[in-house]
Every structure is written in C-alpha cells, then in structure tokens.
Amino acid sequence: MSTIPSSEAIVAALSALVGPQACLSSDAELKPFVTDYRGLYVGQAAAVVLPGSTEQVSQVMAWCYEHGVAVVPQGGNTSLMGGAVPEPNGQAVVINLRRMNRVLDVDTVNDTLTLQAGVTLNAARTAAEEAERLFPLRIGSEGTCQIGGNISTNAGGTAVLRYGNMRDLVLGVEAVLPDGRIYSGLRGLRKDNTGYDLKQLFVGSEGTLGIVTAAVLKLMPLPRASSVALAAVPDPAAAVGLLGEAKKAAGQTVTAFELISGPALELVLEYLGNVKSPLEGGHAWMVLIELTSGGSSESLDQSMMQILEAGLESGLVLDAALAQSVADAQAFWRIREEISDAQTRTGGSIKCDVSVPLSRIAGFIEEASDAVRALEPQARMIVYGHMGDGNVHFNPLRPKDRAAKEFLAANYEQVSHAVDSLAHAAGGSISAEHGIGVAKRDDLTRFKSEVELELMWQVKKALDPKNLLNPCKVLPFSKG
Ligand code: 2HG
Ligand code: ZN
C-alpha cells in the first residue's frame, strides 16, 4: 500500500506545478482558507493552491489523485454548511479558484455569458449589465461568492421565484474530474438532447464529483423598471394568499416575495442601529414584494398599489409601504439582506433551511414554531426567506440572556430534527438552497431513501473511486 506523501513533499510537488507564489503553506497563509466564514468549522490542510488555469487545476488534481491526497475545492468560502473547508485532521489540499476570474465572452446574440469559475457573482452581474443584460442570480454574498461555488452548490437566493436556481441558469460547464481529466462542456445551447445531461452532475454536488473551472450562463433581458413594497400581514397564511393575488395581478413581473417574521425584523434593526422600519408599530409578519419589468416604473407601481389595496380590503394586508425611490427600495432590501449577518453577529442561531410546497407552508411554519416553543419557549423565532419559492429560513435564535454555546449545545440536535421532520412530513426538503456540506450530512440518512442514497454513492464511486474529492462532504459515511 502506498503511503500518502508528507506535507513538505506535497508543497514541493504542487509548487513545481503552479509556482511557489500560488502554493501557500504557512499556518498564517492557510488560516483564512481552512476556516469557514462563520468560524464554526476549522480544518487542516497541507497547502492551498491558487491555480491560474484549467490546465493547472488538472495537473494538481492528477498529482493528488495519483498520490492519494484529498482535495477540497473552494470559491468564495461563503458556505453556511462547512462545505468548502477541509476536515479537522488531515493534510488535504485546498484548491481555491479565485485567480481564475476572467469573463471570457459576452454573447448578446445568444444571450450567454462565458466565464471562469473564480469570477465573483457580483462581477458576473456587472459584466451582464454592461452588455445591457441581466444575470439574475441574487444572493447576499454576491461580492464574495464565486460562480464556481454558485454552480457547485446550486445557489438560490431572492429571485428564484422568477428565474429559477443556478441549475436553471447554467447552459454549459467545464470541470476537472478527480483524476485530473477535463470534462469540456462549455456549450451555450438551450436544446441539447444528446444523452445524459452530464453538466448537471456538477451542479449542486458541492465539489464532490468534479471542480467546476468555467461555465456558460444564461442572460436575460435587463429590467428597466421595478416596484418594491413592504407589507405587514397577519400571518403566513395571509402571505401565501397575497402571493397568489400578486401573481394574478402582476404575473411574470413578480420577481421576489420574501417573508420576514417580527423577531427577525427586530433583530436586524437592532443590528443595523440607525435604521427604522418603513412600517409603524410592531408586526408579527411582513413580506417584501418586488416587481420588475422592461416597461415603466409607474405602471409597476400601479400594479403594486392594486395588489396592496386589494389586500388591505380583504384583510390579507394590515399596513404597507411602497418604495418611492431607488434609495427607498435599497433600504427595504437592506433590511431583508442583513438578517443573516445579524444572526451571525449575535451567535447562537439554529439554521434550518427548509422548503415545503406553498400549499403547506403556512401549516408547516405554525407546527414548527409550536415544536420549537415546546423545546425552548424563549427562543427568538427568526423565520424568514424566499416564501415565493417555498423556501423558509427557520432559524430559532438564543434568548438574549443565554450564551450562544450553551443554547446550541442544549437545543441544536432536537430543534433541527423537529423542524426538519416537520418539513419532510409536509413533503419538503431539509436543505432548500444551502446544501449539505458537513452540517447536514448525517441527516441525509434520515430523510433520503435507501435507493436515493445508494444511487448517490454509485455516482460518487463512478467519478471518484478513491473518494479523494471533497471527502466527507454531502454523503454520510454509513453507505460507503
Ligand atoms: C439568506 O437568504 C441566505 O439571507 C442566508 O440564504 C440565510 O443565514 C441564513 O440562514
Ligand atoms: Zn436564502
């Protein structure tokens, strides 16, 4: 049996492939790459490699495969699930794609954007806008997260209701396989029925089957107009009712429909400091609605007013504020976008990222809230998310007078199990958009069938027989 090379040998070999500047190995250099962004998962690595080309990724992978060295692919390292950092014990190699950050082509006839995996989401959106197009994926970490990571995790966000997840936005993928071979699927085709759709293997598999190095993405018409409103609603059932009314009145233009619980609003306002809620008084639930189109803002505002007025009349809406300017709209969105960081700073939130069919979402929120209160009556119910597509971030947070560590130790297992079980029972998913990583890995055995788990292992073994690419992520060990 061959032995795994020493850290020194790994660094020497990989430095020779990518150049010493692109192969980091001191503890200080490694630290930001082996620590996840919430500081919850801290791993160990022999080296961090920053390749400058697909060929270099391929050479590094081939060397690691031959020598039995584990590889952890990494983009912007914004995973909430510990998916992008190595395991605590070991000498894996982290391959961070940030140097591969070139936009390769913007084709405004084919409406496609071809880019390297290390381009940030923000840079991708900007490149599209410069060509008067929209790349519609929208998530809070867009300044840091990278397209390769967005593809590997099938990122979602606030515009899925209208445009779909990353999976729906990818036309072509180039990926390096665990043994170093290159899968070249950089095609910009909207129709291609030539057998298995291999590129989809790399979407959402969290870097366990291959490292995405480049992609062809779909571009959309750039909306010229938008209308944004915040509405207080009596309960989640009313929010679902209002969403139905909004779709009826504004059709395709409904781009975002986000739910925010009263405690989530309170938390984010406290975190932001000098920001006031656009709605007077305390409300148990609110929704943020965004309409966008290629037409005029006046006509969108009219549609929005129609939705809100009808809601006020029928009791679905208690109060509402319509953004009067771009600055207002940004301020409304800031309240929504900062809820995640407000929790990170407070510490002690139990993150359940679930989705349920819209027809059952209100019942689920009620049941899950009751279940959490039975376990921990004082938990702050940070419940919010992309209600329009059925995704709820159900994140009970420690009471103000409880230490984060103690609250999590006492409740994490039971609360997440209760919430996930209720989502599952309602026909939902235990991870709507954040993926599995390490955090949800062991839960998969509870919620996936034997057949699903077996198929997943078979795919993994077919592509990565030595289990060297992002090992210990996604798949639970018990089916190994
Ligand atoms: C969001 O929608 C992100 O803000 C993060 O998906 C959610 O922190 C979270 O739980
Ligand atoms: Zn989200």
PDB file of C-alpha atoms in Angstrom, residues 122 163 176 217 240 256-257 298 369 410 435-436:
ATOM      1  CA  ASN A 122     -21.143  40.488  -8.450  1.00  0.00           C
ATOM      2  CA  TYR A 163     -35.717  32.988 -12.744  1.00  0.00           C
ATOM      3  CA  VAL A 176     -11.859  18.868 -13.769  1.00  0.00           C
ATOM      4  CA  LEU A 217     -24.604  31.091 -18.187  1.00  0.00           C
ATOM      5  CA  VAL A 240     -49.451  32.927   0.801  1.00  0.00           C
ATOM      6  CA  ALA A 256     -39.303  38.415  -5.295  1.00  0.00           C
ATOM      7  CA  PHE A 257     -41.659  37.639  -2.458  1.00  0.00           C
ATOM      8  CA  GLU A 298     -45.270  53.921 -12.997  1.00  0.00           C
ATOM      9  CA  SER A 369     -42.990  27.216  15.735  1.00  0.00           C
ATOM     10  CA  ALA A 410     -28.832  22.266  24.644  1.00  0.00           C
ATOM     11  CA  GLY A 435     -26.733  22.361   0.547  1.00  0.00           C
ATOM     12  CA  ILE A 436     -25.500  19.570   2.785  1.00  0.00           C
TER      13      ILE A 436
END
